[in-house]
């Protein structure tokens, strides 16, 4: 299998770098937390109850006639796949890091294009997720809502007239919805503007964080922007609001890029091309360094300075160079220093493929 | 004129990277300080006396029959060339930095292959210099001695039976000879061994310093090793001794390279190729950074890790990227930031030329 084939097979739909505003917005994600009525939340449920939930959801997914939105899905019990495979799903943002630990009576439903994934028995009984490339939050919401309807028609969900959907964590009660935008913001980062942006967004109930879940470092200037509030607003209002804020950040990032280009063109080009030079020549690269270099190169592509590389190289490599993906690619599990060598080798080879 | 032509025309013989042990020894140099009897040293001579010295030397050089070692030479009065041209001669190590300042009644005699240069009215009336590629100190001495003989036959030189040749600075009295070896010692530098080497050499009356005269920083791990003692030993003894010490340092450098290769191969390759990546991609480079990167790449070539580049790229570029050479090449004089941009451009273009 050629490298191109491996990449093709390994890529989720969102990594292909299409969609509106895809120069800056890498992906749009909707996640809905839902629970079955009359069964305790996973944290307090007994083993038999959790097993029951998994079996019930499995049967719902297969129940004829299968809902159009549940075509082409796999029901995967996490205990039945390897730790490496579970880690692959984490790196692709298809399951949470928490879901990959303590895997008894946990499952995930995956659609073959990986635009839909549903975690079973994570913090809640059901966590529906839709993941679209570019700025397509409304589209992601429409699909996620249909999936929610499909389950709601077949199961009794925990909700109250007063509060809306009930969830394990009180911060999710109400809509149970978390809408997230993944954005590449190298110019704002370079100009130390992200703290200011985060402070401003927090006043609107919107948080900014890195790409692998809460509390993680920012890698390669890729940020997740998501709503905190799930109560007192409709899903449409929350999404509309988040899209508006996203458009403002988009504009700030684009303006900052042009400002840097006009005031510090040589320094900008120098930085971008040095990063290109290191990425295409280094013999060992940590994830953290590789992501920073990829971020620079991606900005160079976006700004028309680097030719012959596809923009999607960022999305593609930001997943492909993570530990589990690298190990899957190379066919064995090794320690971090060896992974750093493989990572450098893989990036060099990948960057030889022209657009 | 193509880049290749410009380089060809600008290169001195020693920059072509030939000669014994040329993987580590870049050049061998002999310098002899001589003064005319009955004329005060330049520092105390009157203008008319200094003018007399210049005219006298000019006539000696042209006196028929011309000595075989003074064929194909130019007699250049420094006041008659531009400051930029004088700086070019400094950068090629053909005249000292001091000789390029206060240029009234100063001259230099240059042989067309630049293996011979004779400064007139520097610190002494005459400073003969021969500069050979690789480890050829005896050969450089033989030629310099013949040049010395040619002048001694035609002029009365200041000397005493007790002290030998008399010179302006007492540290040169006796042989008046300074023998220097220019060595590229990246592995010893990388392992922080150069202080130890310098301390050991000082016990033998041998000094270690950077490449552009005393007190200058080391650039690109290129060191000058030269005798301090000019009294109480014959020229042959001094040279023999310096060659022996050079061979010891050579061996230490080679052993250290192999040690690094066997113990830290990946880190070594990583460093070398990152430097290659930056050199071939950066948009602005200081002399200092460029020299360090070139040093890494040159070591990579020597060790068979970098293919397709000639080893002499180090000698060539260490001169070509100096301010005066760059400005000559680009045809105008500019400030340091602009030179850094030109330097990066020139290096990128040069490195595209394959061996």
XYZ file of C-alpha atoms in Angstrom:
710
model
C 0.000 0.000 0.000
C 1.461 3.379 -0.991
C 1.774 6.223 1.465
C -0.963 8.043 -0.432
C -3.289 5.040 0.027
C -2.547 4.782 3.724
C -3.296 8.444 4.199
C -6.443 8.191 2.090
C -7.702 5.311 4.163
C -6.789 6.914 7.462
C -8.363 10.282 6.820
C -11.680 11.258 8.293
C -13.923 13.483 6.217
C -13.027 16.566 8.275
C -9.309 16.093 7.652
C -9.736 16.621 3.943
C -9.684 20.348 4.446
C -12.819 21.309 2.528
C -15.778 23.390 3.676
C -16.409 27.130 4.065
C -13.631 29.300 5.575
C -11.391 26.258 5.592
C -8.270 28.409 5.468
C -8.835 29.083 9.170
C -11.737 26.955 10.395
C -10.611 23.325 10.395
C -13.812 21.738 11.674
C -17.243 22.266 13.224
C -18.534 19.873 15.816
C -21.839 19.319 17.646
C -22.079 17.046 20.656
C -25.356 16.172 22.371
C -25.472 14.524 25.813
C -28.470 12.234 26.320
C -29.487 9.727 28.960
C -32.040 6.961 29.246
C -34.884 7.564 31.639
C -35.090 5.094 34.548
C -31.398 4.028 34.346
C -28.775 5.648 36.611
C -26.045 7.710 34.935
C -22.973 5.573 34.048
C -20.954 6.848 37.044
C -23.463 5.363 39.479
C -24.997 2.550 37.409
C -24.269 -1.066 38.249
C -22.411 -3.263 35.801
C -25.582 -5.058 34.770
C -27.299 -1.741 34.096
C -24.418 -0.514 31.976
C -24.365 -3.787 30.032
C -28.090 -3.386 29.492
C -27.563 0.147 28.097
C -24.929 -1.079 25.619
C -27.127 -3.958 24.447
C -30.174 -1.746 24.191
C -28.393 0.877 22.100
C -26.920 -1.845 19.880
C -30.396 -3.206 19.189
C -31.796 0.279 18.555
C -29.124 0.951 15.948
C -29.928 -2.315 14.156
C -33.709 -2.069 14.563
C -35.548 -2.306 11.206
C -36.325 -0.078 9.441
C -32.890 1.478 10.092
C -33.104 5.256 10.230
C -31.483 6.953 7.191
C -29.030 8.739 9.519
C -27.901 5.428 11.028
C -26.970 3.778 7.731
C -23.369 2.638 7.297
C -22.521 2.583 10.962
C -20.502 0.129 13.031
C -21.259 -0.655 16.637
C -17.900 -1.128 18.373
C -17.577 -2.427 21.943
C -14.401 -0.782 23.247
C -13.295 -3.853 25.212
C -13.174 -5.763 21.937
C -10.594 -3.532 20.260
C -6.979 -2.995 21.255
C -5.721 -0.082 23.368
C -3.869 1.163 20.266
C -7.080 1.142 18.239
C -8.890 2.991 21.002
C -6.111 5.564 20.999
C -6.542 5.980 17.227
C -10.168 6.930 17.848
C -9.099 9.487 20.476
C -6.550 11.039 18.124
C -9.205 11.371 15.437
C -11.490 13.110 17.950
C -14.067 10.328 17.546
C -14.078 9.412 21.229
C -12.883 11.350 24.297
C -9.670 10.403 26.113
C -11.831 9.457 29.145
C -13.894 7.079 27.020
C -10.749 5.127 26.085
C -10.018 4.302 29.741
C -11.859 1.704 31.868
C -13.539 0.298 28.795
C -15.905 -2.282 30.337
C -19.447 -1.753 29.017
C -18.473 1.110 26.792
C -19.077 1.342 23.069
C -18.937 3.718 20.149
C -21.066 3.889 17.037
C -19.073 5.063 14.030
C -20.297 6.081 10.609
C -17.887 5.072 7.850
C -17.067 8.680 6.858
C -16.382 9.407 10.536
C -18.661 12.454 10.413
C -20.852 10.736 13.020
C -19.730 9.050 16.212
C -21.837 8.161 19.229
C -20.250 7.259 22.550
C -22.204 4.845 24.736
C -21.662 4.960 28.518
C -19.153 7.761 28.568
C -20.190 10.317 31.211
C -23.730 10.079 29.836
C -25.462 7.057 28.326
C -25.318 8.625 24.880
C -23.101 11.294 23.425
C -23.936 12.020 19.792
C -21.236 13.800 17.843
C -21.169 15.182 14.308
C -17.941 16.553 12.882
C -17.843 18.565 9.643
C -14.941 20.215 7.809
C -14.800 24.032 7.738
C -17.402 26.347 9.218
C -20.561 24.209 9.003
C -21.962 24.350 12.490
C -25.597 24.590 11.330
C -25.093 21.569 9.052
C -23.476 19.621 11.887
C -26.407 20.581 14.111
C -29.005 19.494 11.555
C -27.445 16.055 11.258
C -26.909 15.675 15.001
C -30.504 16.669 15.624
C -31.739 13.982 13.193
C -29.628 11.386 14.984
C -31.066 12.567 18.277
C -34.585 12.222 16.830
C -33.832 8.709 15.618
C -32.867 7.645 19.145
C -35.665 9.634 20.788
C -38.255 7.803 18.645
C -36.939 4.460 19.855
C -35.945 5.182 23.510
C -37.318 7.026 26.496
C -34.822 9.803 27.311
C -34.314 11.531 30.662
C -35.694 15.053 30.561
C -37.788 17.447 32.562
C -40.159 20.149 31.422
C -38.387 22.650 33.628
C -34.747 21.792 32.908
C -34.776 20.108 29.516
C -32.445 17.150 29.014
C -30.914 15.750 32.180
C -27.209 14.977 32.155
C -24.584 13.523 34.494
C -22.796 16.830 34.829
C -24.957 19.863 35.698
C -23.046 22.028 33.204
C -24.678 20.067 30.376
C -28.269 20.173 31.595
C -30.793 21.792 29.238
C -29.838 21.426 25.606
C -27.068 18.956 26.476
C -25.304 20.536 23.541
C -21.680 21.498 23.138
C -20.902 23.243 19.818
C -17.197 23.548 18.970
C -15.202 25.201 16.239
C -11.604 24.134 15.642
C -9.598 27.107 14.338
C -6.014 27.611 13.217
C -4.924 31.005 14.580
C -1.180 31.407 13.979
C -1.151 35.179 13.444
C -3.157 35.961 16.584
C -0.881 33.577 18.505
C 2.254 35.148 17.038
C 1.039 38.566 18.159
C 0.167 37.272 21.649
C -3.500 38.078 21.109
C -5.026 34.771 22.183
C -5.243 35.649 25.869
C -7.142 38.813 24.983
C -9.426 36.844 22.644
C -10.086 34.185 25.315
C -10.937 36.811 27.925
C -13.329 38.551 25.547
C -15.009 35.271 24.581
C -15.431 34.170 28.197
C -17.702 37.183 28.722
C -20.025 35.652 26.116
C -19.958 32.235 27.789
C -17.568 30.846 25.196
C -14.316 29.039 26.083
C -11.063 28.617 24.165
C -8.765 25.624 24.639
C -6.295 23.292 22.900
C -7.284 20.449 20.627
C -7.110 17.303 22.726
C -9.743 17.994 25.357
C -9.836 20.243 28.404
C -6.678 21.329 30.156
C -4.418 20.307 27.297
C -1.720 22.526 25.867
C -2.321 24.315 22.637
C -0.615 22.437 19.800
C 0.242 24.168 16.543
C -1.910 27.217 17.251
C -5.069 25.147 16.794
C -7.818 26.160 19.213
C -11.244 24.824 20.071
C -13.881 27.446 20.673
C -17.063 26.204 22.309
C -20.166 27.284 24.209
C -20.267 26.894 27.976
C -23.964 27.680 28.421
C -26.483 24.890 27.823
C -29.399 26.321 29.712
C -31.783 29.195 28.900
C -30.975 29.389 25.211
C -32.155 27.308 22.276
C -29.675 25.246 20.281
C -30.182 27.558 17.307
C -29.434 30.637 19.408
C -26.269 29.093 20.842
C -25.055 28.080 17.374
C -25.925 31.399 15.778
C -24.050 33.200 18.531
C -20.974 30.963 18.238
C -20.872 31.375 14.460
C -21.012 35.160 14.847
C -18.107 35.122 17.292
C -16.193 32.749 15.017
C -16.598 35.166 12.123
C -15.191 37.961 14.260
C -12.138 35.885 15.221
C -11.741 34.851 11.569
C -11.620 38.471 10.541
C -9.132 39.360 13.284
C -6.873 36.472 12.251
C -7.001 37.506 8.578
C -6.333 41.155 9.415
C -3.432 40.216 11.662
C -1.922 38.066 8.889
C -2.084 40.966 6.464
C -0.658 43.325 9.069
C 2.310 41.002 9.622
C 2.730 40.580 5.864
C 2.843 44.305 5.236
C 4.997 45.273 8.242
C 7.312 42.284 8.684
C 7.263 40.455 5.401
C 10.858 39.241 5.509
C 10.607 38.075 9.115
C 7.362 36.293 8.268
C 8.821 34.555 5.225
C 11.977 33.742 7.152
C 9.995 32.071 9.904
C 7.771 30.139 7.520
C 10.609 28.895 5.342
C 12.854 27.988 8.258
C 9.991 25.897 9.607
C 9.601 24.308 6.180
C 13.350 23.623 6.100
C 13.318 21.957 9.497
C 10.174 19.902 8.792
C 11.647 18.573 5.552
C 15.053 17.806 7.059
C 14.856 17.027 10.790
C 15.606 13.458 11.871
C 13.657 13.618 15.121
C 10.587 15.700 15.972
C 8.328 15.852 19.012
C 4.597 16.264 18.436
C 4.766 19.699 19.984
C 7.565 20.993 17.757
C 6.161 19.342 14.636
C 2.787 20.979 15.217
C 4.343 24.424 15.635
C 6.335 23.991 12.420
C 3.296 22.655 10.558
C 1.327 25.651 11.750
C 3.913 28.008 10.244
C 3.978 26.105 6.954
C 0.197 25.996 6.783
C 0.038 29.765 7.246
C 2.611 30.038 4.443
C 0.383 27.956 2.181
C -2.697 30.020 3.085
C -0.820 33.256 2.382
C 0.472 32.038 -0.985
C 4.111 31.984 0.157
C 4.646 28.212 0.160
C 3.760 26.553 -3.139
C 3.210 22.924 -4.028
C 1.723 21.769 -0.728
C -1.955 21.171 0.020
C -3.441 23.177 2.915
C -4.945 20.014 4.371
C -1.444 18.844 5.252
C -2.047 20.477 8.649
C -5.260 18.601 9.501
C -3.871 15.416 8.031
C -0.544 15.478 9.852
C -1.904 16.843 13.117
C -3.682 13.502 13.461
C -1.254 11.239 11.594
C 1.769 12.185 13.696
C 0.074 11.468 17.020
C 1.540 8.457 18.827
C -1.145 5.854 18.067
C -1.436 6.782 14.393
C 2.317 6.678 13.940
C 2.515 3.277 15.565
C -0.334 1.928 13.468
C 1.398 3.252 10.369
C 4.747 1.704 11.267
C 3.193 -1.533 12.469
C 4.654 -1.694 15.973
C 4.561 -0.014 19.351
C 7.688 1.809 20.480
C 8.862 4.373 23.015
C 8.735 8.149 22.622
C 12.290 8.712 21.255
C 11.701 6.140 18.508
C 8.326 7.699 17.737
C 10.057 11.088 17.366
C 12.320 9.528 14.726
C 9.383 7.916 12.914
C 7.446 11.163 13.105
C 10.290 13.049 11.420
C 10.634 10.345 8.755
C 6.913 10.265 8.064
C 6.650 14.048 7.774
C 9.637 14.209 5.397
C 8.095 11.559 3.168
C 4.654 13.147 3.281
C 5.987 16.570 2.379
C 7.590 15.187 -0.767
C 4.099 14.505 -2.152
C 3.160 17.554 -4.144
C -0.297 19.061 -4.343
C 28.216 36.297 -15.586
C 26.820 33.161 -13.952
C 27.033 32.544 -10.234
C 29.517 29.765 -10.913
C 31.739 32.230 -12.821
C 31.568 34.837 -10.092
C 32.555 32.288 -7.506
C 35.324 30.952 -9.703
C 36.731 34.416 -10.195
C 36.422 35.340 -6.549
C 38.037 32.245 -5.114
C 41.594 32.249 -3.868
C 43.622 29.085 -4.314
C 43.181 28.101 -0.657
C 39.393 28.290 -0.897
C 39.280 25.465 -3.418
C 39.504 22.951 -0.627
C 42.335 20.785 -1.901
C 45.520 19.764 -0.117
C 46.388 17.121 2.482
C 43.981 16.592 5.416
C 41.637 19.061 3.793
C 38.634 17.520 5.542
C 39.779 19.350 8.669
C 42.719 21.606 7.796
C 41.425 24.431 5.625
C 44.702 26.271 5.099
C 48.348 26.666 6.115
C 49.895 30.087 6.343
C 53.401 31.475 6.882
C 53.969 35.130 7.641
C 57.413 36.720 7.899
C 57.948 40.186 9.402
C 60.889 42.081 7.870
C 62.137 45.644 8.102
C 64.566 47.776 6.173
C 67.765 48.693 7.949
C 68.269 52.403 8.521
C 64.550 53.321 8.214
C 62.377 53.715 11.328
C 59.527 51.210 11.773
C 56.258 52.467 10.187
C 54.759 53.539 13.522
C 57.519 56.086 14.072
C 58.604 56.815 10.478
C 57.835 60.181 8.887
C 55.516 60.380 5.897
C 58.424 60.910 3.513
C 60.187 57.832 4.894
C 57.085 55.692 4.511
C 56.597 56.954 0.950
C 60.218 56.077 0.274
C 59.667 52.520 1.562
C 56.634 52.019 -0.699
C 58.489 53.326 -3.757
C 61.569 51.295 -2.957
C 59.617 48.039 -2.591
C 57.716 48.805 -5.795
C 60.984 49.187 -7.680
C 62.440 46.025 -6.124
C 59.452 43.998 -7.253
C 59.817 45.293 -10.800
C 63.629 45.145 -10.891
C 64.905 43.055 -13.838
C 65.526 40.201 -13.835
C 62.298 39.622 -11.859
C 62.719 36.808 -9.350
C 60.750 33.658 -10.310
C 58.764 33.928 -7.068
C 57.705 37.489 -7.893
C 56.220 36.691 -11.309
C 52.546 37.494 -11.858
C 52.261 39.950 -9.014
C 50.456 43.266 -8.754
C 51.704 46.133 -6.647
C 48.619 47.803 -5.157
C 48.772 51.108 -3.249
C 45.913 50.880 -0.768
C 44.955 54.552 -1.098
C 44.246 53.904 -4.778
C 41.565 51.293 -4.225
C 38.159 51.743 -2.596
C 37.383 50.948 1.038
C 35.153 48.113 -0.210
C 38.019 46.638 -2.228
C 40.309 46.888 0.781
C 37.695 45.083 2.834
C 37.565 42.333 0.201
C 41.285 41.766 0.755
C 40.755 41.579 4.521
C 37.966 39.049 4.121
C 40.208 36.890 1.933
C 42.921 37.035 4.613
C 45.269 38.743 2.142
C 45.776 41.813 4.321
C 45.147 42.374 8.030
C 42.206 44.459 9.273
C 44.733 46.997 10.621
C 46.342 47.327 7.191
C 43.012 48.402 5.689
C 42.778 51.426 8.011
C 44.784 54.665 7.684
C 45.917 53.665 4.221
C 48.349 56.493 3.384
C 51.686 55.032 2.215
C 50.545 51.486 2.521
C 50.594 48.867 -0.215
C 50.131 45.190 -0.863
C 51.789 42.930 -3.401
C 49.417 40.218 -4.621
C 50.186 37.176 -6.728
C 47.342 36.304 -9.085
C 46.568 32.967 -7.400
C 46.464 34.816 -4.059
C 48.849 32.282 -2.522
C 51.321 35.125 -1.992
C 50.589 38.536 -0.497
C 53.088 41.025 0.886
C 51.966 43.932 3.029
C 54.081 47.062 2.840
C 54.121 49.432 5.846
C 51.783 47.483 8.037
C 53.309 47.169 11.519
C 56.602 46.259 9.818
C 57.961 47.488 6.496
C 57.368 44.092 4.940
C 55.105 41.248 5.861
C 55.407 38.308 3.482
C 52.555 35.865 3.549
C 52.031 32.537 1.811
C 48.688 30.768 2.093
C 48.222 27.144 0.956
C 45.162 24.883 1.052
C 45.195 21.937 3.471
C 48.102 20.976 5.703
C 51.081 22.283 3.718
C 52.993 24.324 6.230
C 56.420 23.178 4.978
C 55.447 24.053 1.402
C 54.178 27.461 2.514
C 57.437 27.984 4.390
C 59.575 27.024 1.370
C 57.814 29.542 -0.833
C 57.827 32.277 1.805
C 61.514 31.701 2.411
C 62.248 32.121 -1.323
C 60.288 35.367 -1.338
C 62.241 36.501 1.685
C 65.507 35.623 -0.139
C 64.429 37.579 -3.208
C 63.953 40.716 -1.105
C 67.049 40.103 1.028
C 69.181 39.962 -2.137
C 67.913 43.373 -3.192
C 67.497 45.206 0.145
C 69.384 45.635 3.373
C 67.176 44.203 6.150
C 67.250 45.092 9.831
C 68.746 42.247 11.845
C 71.223 41.579 14.600
C 73.526 38.628 15.127
C 72.241 38.247 18.646
C 68.485 38.648 18.087
C 67.930 37.742 14.458
C 65.405 39.815 12.490
C 64.295 43.019 14.184
C 60.588 43.816 14.212
C 58.286 46.596 15.400
C 56.711 44.391 18.052
C 59.127 42.496 20.317
C 56.984 39.352 20.140
C 58.080 38.927 16.521
C 61.813 39.430 16.981
C 64.037 36.530 15.892
C 62.550 34.508 13.060
C 59.853 37.130 12.513
C 57.724 34.150 11.597
C 54.139 33.352 12.422
C 52.962 29.945 11.173
C 49.197 29.387 11.258
C 46.917 26.474 10.555
C 43.222 27.109 9.944
C 41.204 24.151 11.169
C 37.509 23.250 11.174
C 36.805 21.593 14.527
C 33.038 21.115 14.886
C 33.107 17.890 16.904
C 35.597 19.192 19.489
C 33.524 22.388 19.720
C 30.284 20.426 20.083
C 31.791 18.447 22.947
C 33.113 21.641 24.616
C 36.690 20.457 24.213
C 38.197 23.589 22.668
C 38.996 25.284 25.975
C 40.898 22.198 27.068
C 42.709 22.052 23.706
C 43.614 25.747 23.903
C 44.976 25.385 27.444
C 47.064 22.387 26.435
C 48.426 24.170 23.358
C 49.317 27.316 25.304
C 51.791 25.226 27.304
C 53.610 24.592 24.034
C 53.658 28.275 23.088
C 50.832 27.792 20.596
C 47.667 29.932 20.558
C 44.164 29.215 19.332
C 41.847 31.936 18.098
C 38.989 32.733 15.653
C 39.508 33.389 11.980
C 39.489 37.147 11.556
C 42.511 38.182 13.606
C 43.148 38.362 17.319
C 40.354 38.860 19.786
C 37.643 37.959 17.288
C 34.884 35.504 18.045
C 35.089 32.023 16.673
C 32.906 31.744 13.574
C 31.657 28.388 12.359
C 34.038 26.368 14.535
C 36.980 27.471 12.409
C 40.103 28.094 14.493
C 43.562 29.470 13.772
C 46.370 27.692 15.540
C 49.705 29.500 15.485
C 53.077 29.728 17.174
C 53.704 32.442 19.746
C 57.458 31.897 20.066
C 59.719 33.499 17.447
C 62.962 33.457 19.371
C 65.336 30.626 20.255
C 64.005 28.128 17.718
C 64.644 27.772 14.016
C 61.795 28.207 11.532
C 61.963 24.487 10.732
C 61.685 23.544 14.401
C 58.697 25.828 14.922
C 56.954 24.440 11.853
C 57.732 20.825 12.668
C 56.377 21.347 16.150
C 53.191 23.049 14.949
C 52.566 20.292 12.392
C 52.935 17.655 15.090
C 50.424 19.420 17.320
C 48.085 19.892 14.361
C 48.176 16.149 13.681
C 47.232 15.480 17.288
C 44.273 17.856 17.114
C 43.283 16.326 13.768
C 43.189 12.907 15.335
C 41.191 14.143 18.327
C 38.665 15.809 16.014
C 38.299 12.653 13.902
C 37.940 10.442 16.971
C 35.371 12.767 18.468
C 33.360 12.720 15.230
C 33.323 8.925 15.239
C 32.415 8.892 18.915
C 29.448 11.177 18.257
C 28.475 9.119 15.228
C 28.457 5.860 17.178
C 26.830 7.178 20.363
C 24.447 9.888 19.111
C 23.933 9.169 15.451
C 20.349 10.368 15.279
C 21.058 13.575 17.210
C 24.058 14.209 14.952
C 22.073 13.671 11.768
C 19.202 15.694 13.162
C 21.474 18.641 13.865
C 23.224 18.463 10.500
C 20.033 18.168 8.475
C 18.193 20.855 10.427
C 21.108 23.166 9.672
C 20.899 22.159 6.019
C 17.161 22.825 6.073
C 17.592 26.292 7.555
C 20.488 27.231 5.235
C 18.486 26.261 2.174
C 15.301 27.995 3.308
C 15.989 30.968 5.584
C 15.222 34.432 4.220
C 17.644 36.292 6.475
C 20.914 35.068 8.005
C 23.603 36.781 10.055
C 27.236 35.894 9.343
C 27.469 34.256 12.734
C 24.443 32.010 12.300
C 25.282 31.185 8.697
C 28.792 30.117 9.675
C 27.486 27.841 12.428
C 25.027 26.221 10.020
C 27.685 25.861 7.326
C 29.968 24.237 9.868
C 27.308 21.612 10.624
C 26.663 20.957 6.940
C 30.374 20.715 6.176
C 30.776 18.125 8.928
C 27.844 16.259 7.368
C 29.610 16.273 4.001
C 32.899 15.105 5.572
C 31.102 12.289 7.384
C 29.268 11.129 4.274
C 25.844 12.106 5.614
C 25.119 15.022 3.265
C 25.409 14.122 -0.412
C 25.639 16.295 -3.486
C 27.540 19.228 -1.973
C 31.251 19.941 -2.314
C 33.242 20.182 0.940
C 34.785 23.445 -0.220
C 31.403 25.113 0.196
C 32.570 26.004 3.718
C 35.782 27.795 2.701
C 34.025 29.367 -0.243
C 31.019 30.678 1.631
C 32.917 31.665 4.768
C 34.539 34.330 2.619
C 31.759 35.000 0.110
C 29.127 35.795 2.749
C 31.277 38.391 4.528
C 29.921 41.927 4.172
C 32.339 43.261 1.529
C 32.134 40.181 -0.676
C 28.354 40.196 -0.525
C 28.226 43.867 -1.462
C 30.658 43.377 -4.329
C 28.556 40.479 -5.550
C 25.301 42.437 -5.385
C 26.839 45.590 -6.768
C 25.893 48.034 -4.035
C 26.572 48.904 -0.428
C 23.750 48.424 2.042
C 23.089 48.158 5.774
C 23.352 45.012 7.870
C 19.671 43.905 7.742
C 19.708 44.084 3.937
C 23.012 42.187 3.859
C 21.418 39.474 6.006
C 18.713 39.101 3.359
C 21.263 39.005 0.526
C 23.365 36.517 2.481
C 20.403 34.162 2.836
C 19.550 34.531 -0.862
C 23.127 33.950 -1.978
C 23.517 30.857 0.209
C 20.223 29.379 -1.050
C 21.294 29.897 -4.662
C 24.796 28.569 -4.045
C 23.523 25.448 -2.339
C 21.415 24.580 -5.371
C 24.631 24.038 -7.346
C 25.426 20.363 -7.024
C 28.885 18.887 -6.734
